mmCIF file of C-alpha atoms and ligand atoms in Angstrom:
data_model
loop_
_atom_site.group_PDB
_atom_site.id
_atom_site.type_symbol
_atom_site.label_atom_id
_atom_site.label_comp_id
_atom_site.label_asym_id
_atom_site.label_seq_id
_atom_site.Cartn_x
_atom_site.Cartn_y
_atom_site.Cartn_z
ATOM 1 C CA MET A 1288 -21.200 -39.346 6.077
ATOM 2 C CA SER A 1289 -21.843 -37.780 2.666
ATOM 3 C CA ILE A 1290 -24.819 -36.141 1.204
ATOM 4 C CA GLY A 1291 -25.378 -37.841 -2.234
ATOM 5 C CA SER A 1292 -23.048 -40.686 -2.843
ATOM 6 C CA PHE A 1293 -20.479 -40.686 -5.719
ATOM 7 C CA ALA A 1294 -22.181 -43.810 -7.064
ATOM 8 C CA SER A 1295 -25.344 -41.941 -7.463
ATOM 9 C CA VAL A 1296 -23.828 -39.325 -9.717
ATOM 10 C CA GLY A 1297 -21.808 -41.781 -11.755
ATOM 11 C CA PHE A 1298 -18.295 -41.052 -10.649
ATOM 12 C CA ASP A 1299 -15.655 -43.601 -11.504
ATOM 13 C CA SER A 1300 -14.983 -45.555 -8.456
ATOM 14 C CA LYS A 1301 -11.241 -45.439 -8.971
ATOM 15 C CA ARG A 1302 -11.325 -41.675 -8.450
ATOM 16 C CA ARG A 1303 -10.516 -40.812 -4.837
ATOM 17 C CA ALA A 1304 -13.759 -40.170 -3.239
ATOM 18 C CA VAL A 1305 -13.951 -36.840 -1.454
ATOM 19 C CA PRO A 1306 -16.523 -37.087 1.252
ATOM 20 C CA LEU A 1307 -18.509 -34.095 1.951
ATOM 21 C CA PRO A 1308 -19.076 -32.995 5.547
ATOM 22 C CA ARG A 1309 -22.351 -33.934 7.201
ATOM 23 C CA THR A 1310 -25.201 -31.457 6.972
ATOM 24 C CA ASN A 1311 -26.330 -29.860 10.167
ATOM 25 C CA ALA A 1312 -29.532 -31.650 10.833
ATOM 26 C CA ASP A 1313 -31.057 -28.369 12.256
ATOM 27 C CA MET A 1314 -30.612 -26.575 9.051
ATOM 28 C CA LYS A 1315 -33.219 -26.252 6.414
ATOM 29 C CA THR A 1316 -32.210 -27.706 3.117
ATOM 30 C CA PHE A 1317 -33.455 -26.056 -0.135
ATOM 31 C CA THR A 1318 -33.834 -26.879 -3.904
ATOM 32 C CA PRO A 1319 -30.617 -25.767 -5.735
ATOM 33 C CA ASP A 1320 -31.043 -22.829 -7.999
ATOM 34 C CA SER A 1321 -28.752 -24.328 -10.519
ATOM 35 C CA SER A 1322 -29.823 -27.421 -12.215
ATOM 36 C CA ILE A 1323 -26.210 -28.684 -12.354
ATOM 37 C CA ALA A 1324 -25.607 -28.480 -8.592
ATOM 38 C CA SER A 1325 -25.505 -32.025 -7.342
ATOM 39 C CA ASP A 1326 -25.527 -31.431 -3.653
ATOM 40 C CA VAL A 1327 -26.975 -28.918 -1.097
ATOM 41 C CA ILE A 1328 -25.104 -28.422 2.081
ATOM 42 C CA PRO A 1329 -26.947 -25.512 3.861
ATOM 43 C CA SER A 1330 -24.681 -22.915 5.392
ATOM 44 C CA ALA A 1331 -25.797 -21.116 8.546
ATOM 45 C CA ASN A 1332 -24.112 -17.903 7.438
ATOM 46 C CA TYR A 1333 -26.186 -15.680 5.273
ATOM 47 C CA GLY A 1334 -28.681 -12.828 5.536
ATOM 48 C CA ASP A 1335 -31.032 -10.776 3.321
ATOM 49 C CA ARG A 1336 -29.701 -8.722 0.374
ATOM 50 C CA ASN A 1337 -29.680 -4.972 1.272
ATOM 51 C CA LYS A 1338 -32.772 -3.187 0.002
ATOM 52 C CA GLY A 1339 -33.789 -6.229 -2.063
ATOM 53 C CA ARG A 1340 -30.787 -5.636 -4.364
ATOM 54 C CA LEU A 1341 -30.804 -8.255 -7.123
ATOM 55 C CA PRO A 1342 -27.490 -9.902 -7.917
ATOM 56 C CA ASP A 1343 -25.920 -8.890 -11.162
ATOM 57 C CA MET A 1344 -22.340 -9.761 -10.444
ATOM 58 C CA ILE A 1345 -20.417 -13.093 -9.964
ATOM 59 C CA VAL A 1346 -17.351 -13.096 -7.666
ATOM 60 C CA LEU A 1347 -15.012 -16.090 -7.973
ATOM 61 C CA HIS A 1348 -12.888 -17.249 -5.161
ATOM 62 C CA TYR A 1349 -10.462 -20.107 -4.376
ATOM 63 C CA THR A 1350 -11.015 -21.772 -0.916
ATOM 64 C CA GLY A 1351 -7.343 -21.342 0.024
ATOM 65 C CA MET A 1352 -7.426 -24.335 2.384
ATOM 66 C CA PRO A 1353 -5.560 -27.590 2.376
ATOM 67 C CA ASP A 1354 -8.581 -29.857 2.140
ATOM 68 C CA VAL A 1355 -12.218 -29.728 0.846
ATOM 69 C CA GLU A 1356 -13.854 -30.957 4.028
ATOM 70 C CA GLY A 1357 -12.404 -28.172 6.119
ATOM 71 C CA ALA A 1358 -13.246 -25.602 3.451
ATOM 72 C CA ILE A 1359 -16.864 -26.727 3.379
ATOM 73 C CA ALA A 1360 -17.152 -26.902 7.202
ATOM 74 C CA GLN A 1361 -15.694 -23.332 7.367
ATOM 75 C CA LEU A 1362 -18.334 -22.115 4.809
ATOM 76 C CA CYS A 1363 -21.261 -23.771 6.559
ATOM 77 C CA THR A 1364 -20.704 -23.739 10.230
ATOM 78 C CA ALA A 1365 -22.402 -21.103 12.253
ATOM 79 C CA GLY A 1366 -20.010 -18.528 13.799
ATOM 80 C CA THR A 1367 -17.348 -18.563 11.088
ATOM 81 C CA ASP A 1368 -19.184 -15.643 9.520
ATOM 82 C CA VAL A 1369 -18.202 -16.645 6.022
ATOM 83 C CA SER A 1370 -20.155 -18.497 3.223
ATOM 84 C CA ALA A 1371 -20.611 -18.645 -0.421
ATOM 85 C CA HIS A 1372 -23.510 -19.611 -2.758
ATOM 86 C CA TYR A 1373 -21.547 -22.347 -4.503
ATOM 87 C CA VAL A 1374 -18.469 -24.616 -4.032
ATOM 88 C CA VAL A 1375 -16.993 -26.188 -7.088
ATOM 89 C CA LEU A 1376 -15.022 -29.262 -6.254
ATOM 90 C CA GLU A 1377 -11.843 -30.300 -8.152
ATOM 91 C CA ASP A 1378 -13.733 -33.272 -9.738
ATOM 92 C CA GLY A 1379 -16.387 -30.770 -11.136
ATOM 93 C CA ARG A 1380 -19.012 -31.560 -8.624
ATOM 94 C CA ILE A 1381 -21.029 -28.400 -7.625
ATOM 95 C CA VAL A 1382 -22.470 -27.950 -4.045
ATOM 96 C CA GLN A 1383 -24.883 -25.121 -3.186
ATOM 97 C CA CYS A 1384 -24.645 -23.693 0.333
ATOM 98 C CA VAL A 1385 -26.658 -20.476 0.200
ATOM 99 C CA PRO A 1386 -29.850 -19.839 -1.857
ATOM 100 C CA GLU A 1387 -29.123 -17.310 -4.581
ATOM 101 C CA ALA A 1388 -31.846 -15.060 -3.290
ATOM 102 C CA LYS A 1389 -30.006 -14.579 -0.088
ATOM 103 C CA ARG A 1390 -26.863 -12.551 0.722
ATOM 104 C CA ALA A 1391 -23.853 -14.848 1.271
ATOM 105 C CA TRP A 1392 -20.765 -13.638 3.126
ATOM 106 C CA HIS A 1393 -17.823 -14.059 0.774
ATOM 107 C CA ALA A 1394 -16.571 -10.717 -0.326
ATOM 108 C CA GLY A 1395 -15.827 -8.857 2.929
ATOM 109 C CA VAL A 1396 -14.582 -5.274 2.748
ATOM 110 C CA ALA A 1397 -14.732 -4.752 -1.046
ATOM 111 C CA SER A 1398 -15.694 -2.335 -3.714
ATOM 112 C CA TRP A 1399 -16.427 -2.366 -7.535
ATOM 113 C CA ALA A 1400 -17.690 0.418 -9.818
ATOM 114 C CA GLY A 1401 -18.526 2.630 -6.774
ATOM 115 C CA GLU A 1402 -20.461 -0.029 -4.964
ATOM 116 C CA GLU A 1403 -19.226 -1.299 -1.570
ATOM 117 C CA ASP A 1404 -21.771 -3.899 -0.451
ATOM 118 C CA ILE A 1405 -20.515 -6.428 -2.914
ATOM 119 C CA ASN A 1406 -22.242 -9.279 -1.001
ATOM 120 C CA SER A 1407 -25.591 -7.759 -1.688
ATOM 121 C CA CYS A 1408 -25.081 -7.423 -5.406
ATOM 122 C CA SER A 1409 -23.199 -10.646 -6.092
ATOM 123 C CA ILE A 1410 -23.318 -14.404 -6.239
ATOM 124 C CA GLY A 1411 -20.205 -15.968 -4.618
ATOM 125 C CA ILE A 1412 -18.377 -19.101 -5.998
ATOM 126 C CA GLU A 1413 -15.759 -20.880 -4.102
ATOM 127 C CA ILE A 1414 -13.486 -22.960 -6.224
ATOM 128 C CA VAL A 1415 -11.678 -25.672 -4.277
ATOM 129 C CA ASN A 1416 -7.920 -25.002 -4.655
ATOM 130 C CA ARG A 1417 -5.390 -24.894 -1.801
ATOM 131 C CA GLY A 1418 -4.214 -21.364 -2.927
ATOM 132 C CA HIS A 1419 -1.006 -19.481 -2.700
ATOM 133 C CA ASP A 1420 -0.234 -20.505 0.927
ATOM 134 C CA TRP A 1421 -0.481 -24.273 0.182
ATOM 135 C CA GLY A 1422 1.307 -24.742 -3.125
ATOM 136 C CA TYR A 1423 -1.235 -23.262 -5.533
ATOM 137 C CA PRO A 1424 -1.893 -26.202 -7.866
ATOM 138 C CA GLU A 1425 -3.211 -25.760 -11.319
ATOM 139 C CA PHE A 1426 -7.065 -25.777 -11.710
ATOM 140 C CA PRO A 1427 -8.172 -29.239 -13.213
ATOM 141 C CA LEU A 1428 -10.018 -28.833 -16.576
ATOM 142 C CA ARG A 1429 -13.173 -30.619 -15.399
ATOM 143 C CA GLN A 1430 -13.392 -28.120 -12.503
ATOM 144 C CA ILE A 1431 -13.085 -25.174 -14.836
ATOM 145 C CA ALA A 1432 -15.633 -26.739 -17.129
ATOM 146 C CA ALA A 1433 -18.039 -26.922 -14.088
ATOM 147 C CA VAL A 1434 -17.247 -23.262 -13.212
ATOM 148 C CA ILE A 1435 -18.070 -22.212 -16.752
ATOM 149 C CA ALA A 1436 -21.350 -24.071 -16.817
ATOM 150 C CA LEU A 1437 -22.412 -22.823 -13.483
ATOM 151 C CA CYS A 1438 -21.637 -19.192 -14.396
ATOM 152 C CA ARG A 1439 -23.366 -19.478 -17.740
ATOM 153 C CA GLY A 1440 -26.483 -20.559 -15.978
ATOM 154 C CA ILE A 1441 -26.269 -17.605 -13.424
ATOM 155 C CA MET A 1442 -25.557 -15.109 -16.159
ATOM 156 C CA LEU A 1443 -28.518 -16.144 -18.136
ATOM 157 C CA ARG A 1444 -30.957 -16.378 -15.287
ATOM 158 C CA ARG A 1445 -29.667 -13.110 -13.514
ATOM 159 C CA LYS A 1446 -28.730 -11.128 -16.558
ATOM 160 C CA VAL A 1447 -25.153 -10.734 -15.319
ATOM 161 C CA PRO A 1448 -22.985 -8.957 -18.096
ATOM 162 C CA PRO A 1449 -19.604 -10.539 -18.854
ATOM 163 C CA HIS A 1450 -17.657 -7.693 -17.377
ATOM 164 C CA ARG A 1451 -19.237 -8.345 -14.023
ATOM 165 C CA VAL A 1452 -17.826 -11.808 -13.632
ATOM 166 C CA LEU A 1453 -14.787 -10.894 -11.419
ATOM 167 C CA GLY A 1454 -12.213 -12.212 -9.058
ATOM 168 C CA HIS A 1455 -12.128 -11.669 -5.254
ATOM 169 C CA SER A 1456 -8.802 -9.879 -5.826
ATOM 170 C CA ASP A 1457 -10.541 -7.465 -8.234
ATOM 171 C CA VAL A 1458 -12.965 -6.259 -5.627
ATOM 172 C CA ALA A 1459 -10.615 -6.546 -2.594
ATOM 173 C CA PRO A 1460 -7.144 -5.877 -4.158
ATOM 174 C CA ALA A 1461 -5.473 -4.782 -0.796
ATOM 175 C CA ARG A 1462 -6.439 -8.059 0.948
ATOM 176 C CA LYS A 1463 -6.975 -10.793 -1.603
ATOM 177 C CA LYS A 1464 -5.103 -12.785 -4.297
ATOM 178 C CA ASP A 1465 -7.858 -15.285 -5.246
ATOM 179 C CA PRO A 1466 -8.568 -16.883 -7.646
ATOM 180 C CA GLY A 1467 -5.096 -15.919 -8.698
ATOM 181 C CA GLU A 1468 -2.908 -15.703 -11.788
ATOM 182 C CA LYS A 1469 -3.322 -19.587 -12.540
ATOM 183 C CA PHE A 1470 -6.926 -19.082 -13.000
ATOM 184 C CA PRO A 1471 -7.773 -19.504 -16.705
ATOM 185 C CA TRP A 1472 -9.867 -16.440 -17.414
ATOM 186 C CA HIS A 1473 -9.184 -16.687 -21.148
ATOM 187 C CA SER A 1474 -10.818 -20.149 -21.200
ATOM 188 C CA LEU A 1475 -13.803 -18.755 -19.423
ATOM 189 C CA ALA A 1476 -14.016 -15.790 -21.821
ATOM 190 C CA ASN A 1477 -13.865 -18.248 -24.800
ATOM 191 C CA SER A 1478 -17.105 -19.566 -23.513
ATOM 192 C CA GLY A 1479 -18.764 -16.289 -22.863
ATOM 193 C CA VAL A 1480 -17.935 -16.024 -19.187
ATOM 194 C CA GLY A 1481 -16.124 -12.785 -18.154
ATOM 195 C CA HIS A 1482 -14.683 -9.944 -20.171
ATOM 196 C CA TRP A 1483 -11.069 -10.445 -21.402
ATOM 197 C CA VAL A 1484 -8.826 -9.370 -24.154
ATOM 198 C CA GLN A 1485 -5.486 -10.820 -25.308
ATOM 199 C CA PRO A 1486 -2.833 -9.208 -23.028
ATOM 200 C CA ALA A 1487 -0.348 -6.964 -24.801
ATOM 201 C CA PRO A 1488 3.190 -8.546 -25.060
ATOM 202 C CA ILE A 1489 5.691 -7.589 -22.417
ATOM 203 C CA VAL A 1490 8.383 -5.258 -23.750
ATOM 204 C CA ARG A 1491 11.140 -3.216 -22.363
ATOM 205 C CA GLY A 1492 10.437 0.449 -21.743
ATOM 206 C CA GLU A 1493 9.305 3.158 -19.411
ATOM 207 C CA THR A 1494 7.193 2.114 -16.469
ATOM 208 C CA LEU A 1495 5.150 3.694 -13.759
ATOM 209 C CA LYS A 1496 5.882 2.367 -10.334
ATOM 210 C CA LEU A 1497 5.717 2.978 -6.563
ATOM 211 C CA GLY A 1498 6.639 6.564 -5.831
ATOM 212 C CA THR A 1499 5.999 8.050 -9.273
ATOM 213 C CA ILE A 1500 4.011 11.288 -9.201
ATOM 214 C CA SER A 1501 2.745 12.381 -12.632
ATOM 215 C CA ASP A 1502 -0.270 13.047 -14.866
ATOM 216 C CA ASP A 1503 0.377 9.603 -16.453
ATOM 217 C CA VAL A 1504 -0.227 8.020 -12.971
ATOM 218 C CA ARG A 1505 -3.320 9.982 -12.642
ATOM 219 C CA ASP A 1506 -4.513 8.704 -16.131
ATOM 220 C CA LEU A 1507 -3.754 5.176 -15.098
ATOM 221 C CA GLN A 1508 -5.715 5.550 -11.863
ATOM 222 C CA GLN A 1509 -8.601 7.053 -13.822
ATOM 223 C CA ALA A 1510 -8.585 4.170 -16.330
ATOM 224 C CA LEU A 1511 -8.528 1.680 -13.471
ATOM 225 C CA ALA A 1512 -11.343 3.356 -11.754
ATOM 226 C CA LYS A 1513 -13.404 3.565 -14.997
ATOM 227 C CA TYR A 1514 -13.102 -0.143 -15.442
ATOM 228 C CA GLY A 1515 -14.403 -0.579 -11.834
ATOM 229 C CA TYR A 1516 -11.383 -0.910 -9.502
ATOM 230 C CA GLY A 1517 -11.530 1.014 -6.302
ATOM 231 C CA VAL A 1518 -8.378 3.203 -6.434
ATOM 232 C CA PRO A 1519 -7.866 6.779 -5.415
ATOM 233 C CA VAL A 1520 -7.181 9.131 -8.377
ATOM 234 C CA SER A 1521 -4.307 11.178 -6.842
ATOM 235 C CA GLY A 1522 -1.522 11.216 -9.376
ATOM 236 C CA LYS A 1523 0.683 9.485 -6.863
ATOM 237 C CA TYR A 1524 1.682 5.832 -7.456
ATOM 238 C CA ASP A 1525 1.068 4.795 -3.783
ATOM 239 C CA GLY A 1526 0.801 1.435 -2.064
ATOM 240 C CA ALA A 1527 -2.937 1.190 -2.795
ATOM 241 C CA THR A 1528 -2.364 1.841 -6.598
ATOM 242 C CA MET A 1529 0.343 -0.824 -6.682
ATOM 243 C CA GLU A 1530 -2.004 -3.448 -5.111
ATOM 244 C CA VAL A 1531 -4.709 -2.470 -7.678
ATOM 245 C CA VAL A 1532 -2.263 -2.783 -10.521
ATOM 246 C CA ALA A 1533 -1.166 -6.196 -9.198
ATOM 247 C CA ALA A 1534 -4.863 -7.317 -8.989
ATOM 248 C CA PHE A 1535 -5.343 -6.117 -12.535
ATOM 249 C CA GLN A 1536 -2.220 -8.040 -13.707
ATOM 250 C CA ARG A 1537 -3.443 -11.238 -11.856
ATOM 251 C CA HIS A 1538 -6.693 -11.126 -13.790
ATOM 252 C CA PHE A 1539 -5.794 -9.715 -17.147
ATOM 253 C CA ARG A 1540 -1.892 -9.872 -17.650
ATOM 254 C CA PRO A 1541 -0.990 -12.937 -15.598
ATOM 255 C CA ALA A 1542 2.485 -13.533 -17.240
ATOM 256 C CA ARG A 1543 3.912 -10.971 -14.694
ATOM 257 C CA VAL A 1544 2.247 -9.824 -11.487
ATOM 258 C CA ASP A 1545 4.535 -7.224 -9.945
ATOM 259 C CA GLY A 1546 2.446 -4.172 -9.466
ATOM 260 C CA VAL A 1547 4.481 -2.164 -11.856
ATOM 261 C CA ALA A 1548 2.532 -0.425 -14.683
ATOM 262 C CA ASP A 1549 4.616 -1.361 -17.749
ATOM 263 C CA HIS A 1550 3.627 -0.724 -21.354
ATOM 264 C CA SER A 1551 1.916 -4.094 -21.550
ATOM 265 C CA THR A 1552 -0.198 -3.413 -18.445
ATOM 266 C CA LEU A 1553 -1.211 0.006 -19.753
ATOM 267 C CA THR A 1554 -1.992 -1.111 -23.275
ATOM 268 C CA THR A 1555 -4.032 -4.158 -22.069
ATOM 269 C CA LEU A 1556 -6.048 -1.812 -19.715
ATOM 270 C CA GLN A 1557 -6.805 0.437 -22.668
ATOM 271 C CA SER A 1558 -7.876 -2.313 -25.003
ATOM 272 C CA LEU A 1559 -10.248 -3.735 -22.277
ATOM 273 C CA LEU A 1560 -11.765 -0.368 -21.768
ATOM 274 C CA ALA A 1561 -12.245 0.064 -25.567
ATOM 275 C CA SER A 1562 -13.796 -3.420 -25.813
ATOM 276 C CA LEU A 1563 -16.046 -2.707 -22.881
ATOM 277 C CA ALA A 1564 -17.283 0.405 -24.572
ATOM 278 C CA ALA A 1565 -18.040 -1.571 -27.696
ATOM 279 C CA GLU A 1566 -19.779 -4.250 -25.717
ATOM 280 C CA THR A 1567 -21.945 -1.710 -23.828
ATOM 281 C CA LYS A 1568 -22.892 -0.055 -27.050
ATOM 282 C CA ALA A 1569 -23.897 -3.357 -28.568
ATOM 283 C CA VAL A 1570 -26.085 -4.268 -25.615
ATOM 284 C CA ALA A 1571 -27.745 -0.683 -25.644
ATOM 285 C CA ALA A 1572 -28.533 -1.238 -29.411
ATOM 286 C CA GLN A 1573 -30.304 -4.557 -28.817
HETATM 287 ZN ZN1 ZN B 2755 -11.945 -15.179 -1.736
#
């Protein structure tokens, strides 16, 4: 039933074995791009990257389904129109479903830094977690360790800068919440994966929120757009702005995700932009 038994990769037999779905016999297997991927389950759902665009972004997802077998079946079966390059199981095992050279179908309608074909410019990684609709458990440490190791390899091989390791919610804030506010971005950043600064503490004070029309709202929208978010710069705090602020908070100020731009949110955004400018300058000087 499974490709690659647990015994062969040294798993403790007391751990609950999670069987992987059968590979479709018609589908061509391939050598994994990552040396730490233990299994290949080829997906039927992929195409060519548009105009040969080389990937320089990583998009992290959670599977958002009650079980791993269903999630992998969904990502690999022809006709579902979804896939990802990698799936990281809760026990840390890494399965590759689409070769990195190919365009997997994980981002959907999305945008970042002015680019809209996110599938063509990115590597998609699905992290097995039931997600917000099914209780949203914590991400186990060994799973996070595997995500870090996988991302580090991709970043090195593909020259992905830290600030282009993003969540699905960052590139599709109106539609998506994954990997969500429980995802430990700070732990990843401690290992050089992703761009992150310590969030500013939450304090009482003035806020920008739904309905506000002001230059401060325009400044906020400009700052979010400068960081990469797809947000209209109108000076009006509309529903789209609120969704982008919530996405920003999920990633960078997870203690409160409410779509209200409080002092902590604004300060965290400014310090992220300042540290990004410093990082870009350092890379340019190399
Ligand atoms: Zn997703």
